[in-house]
Structures are given as structure tokens and as C-alpha cells.
Amino acid sequence: MTILLSNDDGVRAPGLIALAKALSAVAELHVIAPSYDRSGVSNCLTLDRPLQVERLDEQTIGVNGTPTDCIHLGTSDIYFPEPDRVISGINYGANMGDDVLYSGTVAAAMEGRFLKQPAIAISLVTSKPKEIEVDFNPAAGIFLELMKFLESLSLPEATVLNINIPDLPPGKIKGLKFTTLGRRLKSENPVRTENPRGKTVFWIGKAGGPVEDTPGTDFHEVANGYISITPIHADMTHTKV
């Protein structure tokens, strides 16, 4: 299998590096990811300027754009042949519930939904300091063990699998569960401050917590020690209206 790997934390992010190392052992792997952290850019495309590409090695390319830009370039047969599957991650932090609306990690996977194999987004649910204490290698190893199972699934066309792995020792993870997306509370208000030149600026507030602790949702199952696998798709039609 040929895999195109991307993320939104940046091409040098430890989560991507750990997953690339694991996947290289089982697949032909190509990596294309933003040159720097583009978390929260969702499905944004860069249309107001040309993209610049940096080849880090024969297998890896950095792009000064979004995760979606990266998948457009990576699947266009310019730098790499069209892959069988897009995998995005391992993201630092959860991508559960409403997070999927904002996540660049999920967006990269969503952009690969038309390939032969279902695209996958992988996130490590952790609150540890970014890039300091976080060890992504156990999660990469867990995902590698899941690959054969995931390949055996019969899924509808254009399905994307959104996987959240709790940041626990592998022996303490209870198993995996297929889940629905939970719901978050409204995010905190933007934080007003001033820059060194006295200009008023704002930081976007923190994401809200889960609305309810409902069994079967990604929030509930991860909190209880399970890997969450949520099948998602791009059709946002409200079928109950």
C-alpha cells in the first residue's frame, strides 16, 4: 500500500515523525505537511498567493500552506504518485466532537476521502506540554496494530475514520469502540490584551468542555480508557429537517 502522510502540527512535529517511522515499516510512505504549525485552519485552501515547497528529503516535503493544500499537492502526481490512502497525524491533543469542524488534521484526511482506501485522522488525547513530555511512539505502535483490522472494514464510499487514542500506557488501554461525535460547550470568550506597541489584540478563547458524558460518544469512551473510532463524512445535510 502507498500512504500519503500529513498533519496540521507541522512537518517537523514529533507526532508525524513517530507515525512516519512506524508506517515506513509496512507501506510505501510519502510525507507532505505544512512547514509550520497550522492547527485550527480546518479545510482552508490558500488562494491568495502561490505555495512554496521545501523538499526535506526524498520522502518528505514541507509546504507553506494548509493541510488541505498539502493533500492537493500530494495527490496530484506532481511530487508523488497518487497514493492508496491519506493518513493524518498523530495530532497533539484531542479531535473529538465539534473539534472536527476546526481541525486541520481531520481536514487533511477529509481531502483524501476519494482515494481507494478510507482516509484516517489520528489524534493523541493528552494535556501534557506540547513537544516536551509527549511520547507519540506508543500511539504510533498501537495504530500500526490496528491497521489490519481497519483494512478489513467494509465502509461506505468517502468515509473518513477519526481516531482518538488516550494518552495511557498501552497496557492500560481497555480496547477500542466505534463512537459518535460528542458535543462541546461554547468556547470561552476571546481574551483581550495589548501588544508591546499598545495596540489592542485578541487571543481566541479555549475550547469548551463536553456538553454531556454520554456513553457511545468519543468524549465518554476516551475518558474511560478506550480508543475511539468515529466514521465521519463530508455531507453536512441536516436530514431531520
PDB file of C-alpha atoms in Angstrom:
ATOM      1  CA  MET A   1       0.000   0.000   0.000  1.00  0.00           C
ATOM      2  CA  THR A   2       1.098   3.559  -0.738  1.00  0.00           C
ATOM      3  CA  ILE A   3       0.322   6.056   2.025  1.00  0.00           C
ATOM      4  CA  LEU A   4       0.433   9.845   1.951  1.00  0.00           C
ATOM      5  CA  LEU A   5       1.031  11.171   5.467  1.00  0.00           C
ATOM      6  CA  SER A   6       0.207  14.709   6.583  1.00  0.00           C
ATOM      7  CA  ASN A   7      -0.822  16.672   9.691  1.00  0.00           C
ATOM      8  CA  ASP A   8      -1.536  20.204  10.924  1.00  0.00           C
ATOM      9  CA  ASP A   9       1.147  20.489  13.626  1.00  0.00           C
ATOM     10  CA  GLY A  10       3.897  20.879  11.035  1.00  0.00           C
ATOM     11  CA  VAL A  11       6.220  18.671   9.033  1.00  0.00           C
ATOM     12  CA  ARG A  12       8.753  18.511  11.896  1.00  0.00           C
ATOM     13  CA  ALA A  13       6.187  17.722  14.602  1.00  0.00           C
ATOM     14  CA  PRO A  14       7.068  14.710  16.801  1.00  0.00           C
ATOM     15  CA  GLY A  15       3.670  13.080  16.246  1.00  0.00           C
ATOM     16  CA  LEU A  16       4.169  12.999  12.492  1.00  0.00           C
ATOM     17  CA  ILE A  17       7.758  11.786  12.846  1.00  0.00           C
ATOM     18  CA  ALA A  18       6.729   8.927  15.151  1.00  0.00           C
ATOM     19  CA  LEU A  19       3.928   7.835  12.817  1.00  0.00           C
ATOM     20  CA  ALA A  20       6.139   8.102   9.734  1.00  0.00           C
ATOM     21  CA  LYS A  21       8.713   5.829  11.365  1.00  0.00           C
ATOM     22  CA  ALA A  22       6.050   3.241  12.202  1.00  0.00           C
ATOM     23  CA  LEU A  23       4.313   3.322   8.816  1.00  0.00           C
ATOM     24  CA  SER A  24       7.570   3.131   6.849  1.00  0.00           C
ATOM     25  CA  ALA A  25       7.923  -0.445   8.063  1.00  0.00           C
ATOM     26  CA  VAL A  26       4.662  -1.591   6.456  1.00  0.00           C
ATOM     27  CA  ALA A  27       3.986   0.672   3.462  1.00  0.00           C
ATOM     28  CA  GLU A  28       5.495   2.842   0.783  1.00  0.00           C
ATOM     29  CA  LEU A  29       5.289   6.203   2.514  1.00  0.00           C
ATOM     30  CA  HIS A  30       5.379   9.807   1.329  1.00  0.00           C
ATOM     31  CA  VAL A  31       5.077  12.776   3.683  1.00  0.00           C
ATOM     32  CA  ILE A  32       3.742  16.222   2.825  1.00  0.00           C
ATOM     33  CA  ALA A  33       2.773  18.615   5.610  1.00  0.00           C
ATOM     34  CA  PRO A  34       2.739  22.321   6.479  1.00  0.00           C
ATOM     35  CA  SER A  35       6.161  23.861   7.105  1.00  0.00           C
ATOM     36  CA  TYR A  36       4.904  25.174  10.454  1.00  0.00           C
ATOM     37  CA  ASP A  37       2.003  24.680  12.863  1.00  0.00           C
ATOM     38  CA  ARG A  38      -1.356  25.257  11.133  1.00  0.00           C
ATOM     39  CA  SER A  39      -3.651  23.887  13.835  1.00  0.00           C
ATOM     40  CA  GLY A  40      -7.263  25.011  13.603  1.00  0.00           C
ATOM     41  CA  VAL A  41      -7.276  26.024   9.936  1.00  0.00           C
ATOM     42  CA  SER A  42      -9.947  23.440   9.061  1.00  0.00           C
ATOM     43  CA  ASN A  43     -10.428  22.852   5.305  1.00  0.00           C
ATOM     44  CA  CYS A  44      -8.895  26.189   4.327  1.00  0.00           C
ATOM     45  CA  LEU A  45      -7.274  26.478   0.880  1.00  0.00           C
ATOM     46  CA  THR A  46      -4.615  29.083   0.094  1.00  0.00           C
ATOM     47  CA  LEU A  47      -5.976  31.074  -2.840  1.00  0.00           C
ATOM     48  CA  ASP A  48      -4.376  34.499  -2.334  1.00  0.00           C
ATOM     49  CA  ARG A  49      -0.754  33.548  -3.038  1.00  0.00           C
ATOM     50  CA  PRO A  50       1.289  30.766  -4.637  1.00  0.00           C
ATOM     51  CA  LEU A  51       2.558  27.934  -2.475  1.00  0.00           C
ATOM     52  CA  GLN A  52       6.246  27.351  -1.802  1.00  0.00           C
ATOM     53  CA  VAL A  53       7.575  23.824  -1.409  1.00  0.00           C
ATOM     54  CA  GLU A  54      10.591  22.680   0.587  1.00  0.00           C
ATOM     55  CA  ARG A  55      11.918  19.175  -0.050  1.00  0.00           C
ATOM     56  CA  LEU A  56      13.405  17.940   3.222  1.00  0.00           C
ATOM     57  CA  ASP A  57      14.438  14.558   1.847  1.00  0.00           C
ATOM     58  CA  GLU A  58      13.394  12.132  -0.878  1.00  0.00           C
ATOM     59  CA  GLN A  59      10.340  11.101   1.137  1.00  0.00           C
ATOM     60  CA  THR A  60       9.326  14.373   2.812  1.00  0.00           C
ATOM     61  CA  ILE A  61       8.018  17.753   1.621  1.00  0.00           C
ATOM     62  CA  GLY A  62       7.081  20.864   3.603  1.00  0.00           C
ATOM     63  CA  VAL A  63       4.587  23.389   2.204  1.00  0.00           C
ATOM     64  CA  ASN A  64       3.998  26.960   3.381  1.00  0.00           C
ATOM     65  CA  GLY A  65       0.271  26.356   3.265  1.00  0.00           C
ATOM     66  CA  THR A  66      -2.532  24.451   4.957  1.00  0.00           C
ATOM     67  CA  PRO A  67      -3.046  20.712   5.427  1.00  0.00           C
ATOM     68  CA  THR A  68      -5.651  20.801   2.650  1.00  0.00           C
ATOM     69  CA  ASP A  69      -3.140  22.497   0.340  1.00  0.00           C
ATOM     70  CA  CYS A  70      -0.709  19.696   1.140  1.00  0.00           C
ATOM     71  CA  ILE A  71      -3.124  16.944   0.157  1.00  0.00           C
ATOM     72  CA  HIS A  72      -3.953  18.743  -3.104  1.00  0.00           C
ATOM     73  CA  LEU A  73      -0.247  18.779  -3.975  1.00  0.00           C
ATOM     74  CA  GLY A  74       0.436  15.303  -2.618  1.00  0.00           C
ATOM     75  CA  THR A  75      -2.305  13.585  -4.624  1.00  0.00           C
ATOM     76  CA  SER A  76      -1.781  15.460  -7.894  1.00  0.00           C
ATOM     77  CA  ASP A  77       1.039  13.263  -9.248  1.00  0.00           C
ATOM     78  CA  ILE A  78       3.453  16.212  -9.177  1.00  0.00           C
ATOM     79  CA  TYR A  79       5.829  15.039  -6.463  1.00  0.00           C
ATOM     80  CA  PHE A  80       4.460  11.585  -5.659  1.00  0.00           C
ATOM     81  CA  PRO A  81       2.250   9.054  -7.471  1.00  0.00           C
ATOM     82  CA  GLU A  82      -1.374   9.073  -6.332  1.00  0.00           C
ATOM     83  CA  PRO A  83      -1.480   7.168  -3.016  1.00  0.00           C
ATOM     84  CA  ASP A  84      -3.913   4.477  -1.969  1.00  0.00           C
ATOM     85  CA  ARG A  85      -4.731   6.258   1.290  1.00  0.00           C
ATOM     86  CA  VAL A  86      -4.220   9.507   3.194  1.00  0.00           C
ATOM     87  CA  ILE A  87      -3.361   9.307   6.885  1.00  0.00           C
ATOM     88  CA  SER A  88      -3.170  12.458   9.003  1.00  0.00           C
ATOM     89  CA  GLY A  89      -1.491  12.723  12.411  1.00  0.00           C
ATOM     90  CA  ILE A  90      -0.545  11.949  15.014  1.00  0.00           C
ATOM     91  CA  ASN A  91      -2.128  15.165  16.219  1.00  0.00           C
ATOM     92  CA  TYR A  92      -1.141  16.688  19.549  1.00  0.00           C
ATOM     93  CA  GLY A  93      -4.385  16.785  21.535  1.00  0.00           C
ATOM     94  CA  ALA A  94      -7.932  15.608  21.008  1.00  0.00           C
ATOM     95  CA  ASN A  95     -10.017  15.943  17.873  1.00  0.00           C
ATOM     96  CA  MET A  96     -13.391  14.954  19.295  1.00  0.00           C
ATOM     97  CA  GLY A  97     -16.907  16.293  18.920  1.00  0.00           C
ATOM     98  CA  ASP A  98     -17.045  19.785  17.400  1.00  0.00           C
ATOM     99  CA  ASP A  99     -13.243  19.772  17.062  1.00  0.00           C
ATOM    100  CA  VAL A 100     -13.652  18.115  13.665  1.00  0.00           C
ATOM    101  CA  LEU A 101     -15.095  21.375  12.305  1.00  0.00           C
ATOM    102  CA  TYR A 102     -11.848  23.234  13.014  1.00  0.00           C
ATOM    103  CA  SER A 103      -9.156  20.577  12.895  1.00  0.00           C
ATOM    104  CA  GLY A 104      -6.545  20.762  10.160  1.00  0.00           C
ATOM    105  CA  THR A 105      -5.662  17.153  10.971  1.00  0.00           C
ATOM    106  CA  VAL A 106      -9.191  15.983  10.185  1.00  0.00           C
ATOM    107  CA  ALA A 107      -9.323  18.307   7.158  1.00  0.00           C
ATOM    108  CA  ALA A 108      -6.242  16.664   5.635  1.00  0.00           C
ATOM    109  CA  ALA A 109      -7.893  13.262   5.984  1.00  0.00           C
ATOM    110  CA  MET A 110     -11.168  14.593   4.593  1.00  0.00           C
ATOM    111  CA  GLU A 111      -9.344  15.833   1.499  1.00  0.00           C
ATOM    112  CA  GLY A 112      -8.196  12.250   0.875  1.00  0.00           C
ATOM    113  CA  ARG A 113     -11.709  10.787   1.012  1.00  0.00           C
ATOM    114  CA  PHE A 114     -11.876   9.949  -2.706  1.00  0.00           C
ATOM    115  CA  LEU A 115      -8.894   7.591  -2.782  1.00  0.00           C
ATOM    116  CA  LYS A 116      -9.034   3.789  -2.924  1.00  0.00           C
ATOM    117  CA  GLN A 117      -8.815   3.291   0.844  1.00  0.00           C
ATOM    118  CA  PRO A 118     -10.649   5.279   3.548  1.00  0.00           C
ATOM    119  CA  ALA A 119      -8.652   8.202   4.886  1.00  0.00           C
ATOM    120  CA  ILE A 120      -7.727   8.257   8.574  1.00  0.00           C
ATOM    121  CA  ALA A 121      -7.123  11.047  11.091  1.00  0.00           C
ATOM    122  CA  ILE A 122      -5.279  10.120  14.304  1.00  0.00           C
ATOM    123  CA  SER A 123      -5.024  12.197  17.477  1.00  0.00           C
ATOM    124  CA  LEU A 124      -3.414  11.597  20.863  1.00  0.00           C
ATOM    125  CA  VAL A 125      -5.705  12.841  23.644  1.00  0.00           C
ATOM    126  CA  THR A 126      -3.218  14.429  26.014  1.00  0.00           C
ATOM    127  CA  SER A 127      -2.916  17.510  28.202  1.00  0.00           C
ATOM    128  CA  LYS A 128       0.858  17.298  28.571  1.00  0.00           C
ATOM    129  CA  PRO A 129       3.014  20.259  27.419  1.00  0.00           C
ATOM    130  CA  LYS A 130       3.387  20.229  23.654  1.00  0.00           C
ATOM    131  CA  GLU A 131       6.632  18.713  22.315  1.00  0.00           C
ATOM    132  CA  ILE A 132       8.166  18.457  25.803  1.00  0.00           C
ATOM    133  CA  GLU A 133       6.760  15.460  27.649  1.00  0.00           C
ATOM    134  CA  VAL A 134       4.620  13.883  24.956  1.00  0.00           C
ATOM    135  CA  ASP A 135       5.785  10.496  23.653  1.00  0.00           C
ATOM    136  CA  PHE A 136       3.929   9.616  20.447  1.00  0.00           C
ATOM    137  CA  ASN A 137       5.674   6.291  19.859  1.00  0.00           C
ATOM    138  CA  PRO A 138       3.221   4.158  21.899  1.00  0.00           C
ATOM    139  CA  ALA A 139       0.273   5.638  19.973  1.00  0.00           C
ATOM    140  CA  ALA A 140       2.092   5.025  16.677  1.00  0.00           C
ATOM    141  CA  GLY A 141       2.649   1.405  17.676  1.00  0.00           C
ATOM    142  CA  ILE A 142      -0.999   0.998  18.679  1.00  0.00           C
ATOM    143  CA  PHE A 143      -2.149   2.387  15.339  1.00  0.00           C
ATOM    144  CA  LEU A 144       0.151   0.026  13.479  1.00  0.00           C
ATOM    145  CA  GLU A 145      -1.517  -2.894  15.275  1.00  0.00           C
ATOM    146  CA  LEU A 146      -4.929  -1.522  14.245  1.00  0.00           C
ATOM    147  CA  MET A 147      -4.069  -1.282  10.556  1.00  0.00           C
ATOM    148  CA  LYS A 148      -5.045  -4.824   9.547  1.00  0.00           C
ATOM    149  CA  PHE A 149      -8.340  -4.509  11.379  1.00  0.00           C
ATOM    150  CA  LEU A 150      -9.091  -1.163   9.730  1.00  0.00           C
ATOM    151  CA  GLU A 151      -8.264  -2.564   6.293  1.00  0.00           C
ATOM    152  CA  SER A 152     -10.812  -5.344   6.841  1.00  0.00           C
ATOM    153  CA  LEU A 153     -13.706  -2.937   7.412  1.00  0.00           C
ATOM    154  CA  SER A 154     -16.375  -2.563   4.753  1.00  0.00           C
ATOM    155  CA  LEU A 155     -17.191   1.137   4.755  1.00  0.00           C
ATOM    156  CA  PRO A 156     -19.387   3.388   2.600  1.00  0.00           C
ATOM    157  CA  GLU A 157     -17.653   5.424  -0.081  1.00  0.00           C
ATOM    158  CA  ALA A 158     -15.864   8.599   1.075  1.00  0.00           C
ATOM    159  CA  THR A 159     -15.813   7.565   4.739  1.00  0.00           C
ATOM    160  CA  VAL A 160     -13.095   9.084   6.939  1.00  0.00           C
ATOM    161  CA  LEU A 161     -12.102   7.396  10.191  1.00  0.00           C
ATOM    162  CA  ASN A 162     -11.437   9.833  13.038  1.00  0.00           C
ATOM    163  CA  ILE A 163      -9.368   8.032  15.676  1.00  0.00           C
ATOM    164  CA  ASN A 164      -8.607   9.383  19.158  1.00  0.00           C
ATOM    165  CA  ILE A 165      -6.140   7.460  21.322  1.00  0.00           C
ATOM    166  CA  PRO A 166      -5.985   8.144  25.069  1.00  0.00           C
ATOM    167  CA  ASP A 167      -2.525   9.086  26.347  1.00  0.00           C
ATOM    168  CA  LEU A 168      -2.151   5.987  28.516  1.00  0.00           C
ATOM    169  CA  PRO A 169       0.406   3.171  28.699  1.00  0.00           C
ATOM    170  CA  PRO A 170      -0.669   0.577  26.097  1.00  0.00           C
ATOM    171  CA  GLY A 171      -1.432  -1.948  28.839  1.00  0.00           C
ATOM    172  CA  LYS A 172      -3.981   0.408  30.406  1.00  0.00           C
ATOM    173  CA  ILE A 173      -5.986   0.984  27.226  1.00  0.00           C
ATOM    174  CA  LYS A 174      -9.129  -1.140  27.546  1.00  0.00           C
ATOM    175  CA  GLY A 175      -9.788  -1.649  23.846  1.00  0.00           C
ATOM    176  CA  LEU A 176     -11.472   0.238  21.049  1.00  0.00           C
ATOM    177  CA  LYS A 177     -15.020   1.377  20.413  1.00  0.00           C
ATOM    178  CA  PHE A 178     -16.837   2.798  17.426  1.00  0.00           C
ATOM    179  CA  THR A 179     -18.340   6.077  18.562  1.00  0.00           C
ATOM    180  CA  THR A 180     -20.416   9.074  17.569  1.00  0.00           C
ATOM    181  CA  LEU A 181     -19.173  12.651  17.785  1.00  0.00           C
ATOM    182  CA  GLY A 182     -19.866  14.232  21.159  1.00  0.00           C
ATOM    183  CA  ARG A 183     -20.724  17.881  21.674  1.00  0.00           C
ATOM    184  CA  ARG A 184     -18.714  20.665  23.245  1.00  0.00           C
ATOM    185  CA  LEU A 185     -19.911  23.647  25.221  1.00  0.00           C
ATOM    186  CA  LYS A 186     -19.461  27.100  23.689  1.00  0.00           C
ATOM    187  CA  SER A 187     -15.815  28.099  23.712  1.00  0.00           C
ATOM    188  CA  GLU A 188     -14.520  30.668  26.160  1.00  0.00           C
ATOM    189  CA  ASN A 189     -14.657  34.327  25.127  1.00  0.00           C
ATOM    190  CA  PRO A 190     -11.693  35.841  23.284  1.00  0.00           C
ATOM    191  CA  VAL A 191      -9.031  37.274  25.585  1.00  0.00           C
ATOM    192  CA  ARG A 192      -8.316  40.973  25.069  1.00  0.00           C
ATOM    193  CA  THR A 193      -4.787  42.258  25.597  1.00  0.00           C
ATOM    194  CA  GLU A 194      -2.297  44.760  24.178  1.00  0.00           C
ATOM    195  CA  ASN A 195       0.806  44.154  22.121  1.00  0.00           C
ATOM    196  CA  PRO A 196       4.113  45.918  23.000  1.00  0.00           C
ATOM    197  CA  ARG A 197       3.109  48.901  20.828  1.00  0.00           C
ATOM    198  CA  GLY A 198      -0.147  49.467  22.689  1.00  0.00           C
ATOM    199  CA  LYS A 199      -2.443  48.048  20.016  1.00  0.00           C
ATOM    200  CA  THR A 200      -5.457  46.056  21.213  1.00  0.00           C
ATOM    201  CA  VAL A 201      -5.295  42.408  20.138  1.00  0.00           C
ATOM    202  CA  PHE A 202      -7.296  39.276  20.930  1.00  0.00           C
ATOM    203  CA  TRP A 203      -6.486  35.627  21.588  1.00  0.00           C
ATOM    204  CA  ILE A 204      -9.211  33.141  20.685  1.00  0.00           C
ATOM    205  CA  GLY A 205     -10.544  31.525  23.867  1.00  0.00           C
ATOM    206  CA  LYS A 206     -10.151  27.902  24.914  1.00  0.00           C
ATOM    207  CA  ALA A 207     -12.465  25.247  23.528  1.00  0.00           C
ATOM    208  CA  GLY A 208     -15.440  24.359  25.699  1.00  0.00           C
ATOM    209  CA  GLY A 209     -15.719  21.093  27.559  1.00  0.00           C
ATOM    210  CA  PRO A 210     -18.068  18.247  26.558  1.00  0.00           C
ATOM    211  CA  VAL A 211     -21.777  19.018  26.957  1.00  0.00           C
ATOM    212  CA  GLU A 212     -22.628  15.676  28.494  1.00  0.00           C
ATOM    213  CA  ASP A 213     -20.962  12.439  29.497  1.00  0.00           C
ATOM    214  CA  THR A 214     -22.922  10.189  27.147  1.00  0.00           C
ATOM    215  CA  PRO A 215     -21.905   6.535  26.565  1.00  0.00           C
ATOM    216  CA  GLY A 216     -21.109   5.879  22.926  1.00  0.00           C
ATOM    217  CA  THR A 217     -19.628   9.316  22.247  1.00  0.00           C
ATOM    218  CA  ASP A 218     -15.945   9.877  21.597  1.00  0.00           C
ATOM    219  CA  PHE A 219     -15.575  12.002  24.763  1.00  0.00           C
ATOM    220  CA  HIS A 220     -17.051   9.320  27.006  1.00  0.00           C
ATOM    221  CA  GLU A 221     -15.173   6.343  25.629  1.00  0.00           C
ATOM    222  CA  VAL A 222     -11.754   8.040  25.573  1.00  0.00           C
ATOM    223  CA  ALA A 223     -12.292   9.275  29.143  1.00  0.00           C
ATOM    224  CA  ASN A 224     -12.962   5.668  30.116  1.00  0.00           C
ATOM    225  CA  GLY A 225      -9.765   4.345  28.583  1.00  0.00           C
ATOM    226  CA  TYR A 226     -10.904   3.254  25.120  1.00  0.00           C
ATOM    227  CA  ILE A 227      -9.632   4.164  21.674  1.00  0.00           C
ATOM    228  CA  SER A 228     -12.412   5.985  19.844  1.00  0.00           C
ATOM    229  CA  ILE A 229     -13.050   5.384  16.142  1.00  0.00           C
ATOM    230  CA  THR A 230     -15.687   7.692  14.651  1.00  0.00           C
ATOM    231  CA  PRO A 231     -16.697   7.248  10.995  1.00  0.00           C
ATOM    232  CA  ILE A 232     -17.363  10.713   9.543  1.00  0.00           C
ATOM    233  CA  HIS A 233     -18.109  12.138   6.099  1.00  0.00           C
ATOM    234  CA  ALA A 234     -18.350  15.473   4.334  1.00  0.00           C
ATOM    235  CA  ASP A 235     -22.128  15.535   3.816  1.00  0.00           C
ATOM    236  CA  MET A 236     -23.396  18.087   6.367  1.00  0.00           C
ATOM    237  CA  THR A 237     -27.054  17.883   5.310  1.00  0.00           C
ATOM    238  CA  HIS A 238     -29.456  18.016   8.268  1.00  0.00           C
ATOM    239  CA  THR A 239     -31.636  15.011   7.400  1.00  0.00           C
ATOM    240  CA  LYS A 240     -34.176  15.623  10.222  1.00  0.00           C
ATOM    241  CA  VAL A 241     -35.383  18.968   8.838  1.00  0.00           C
TER     242      VAL A 241
END
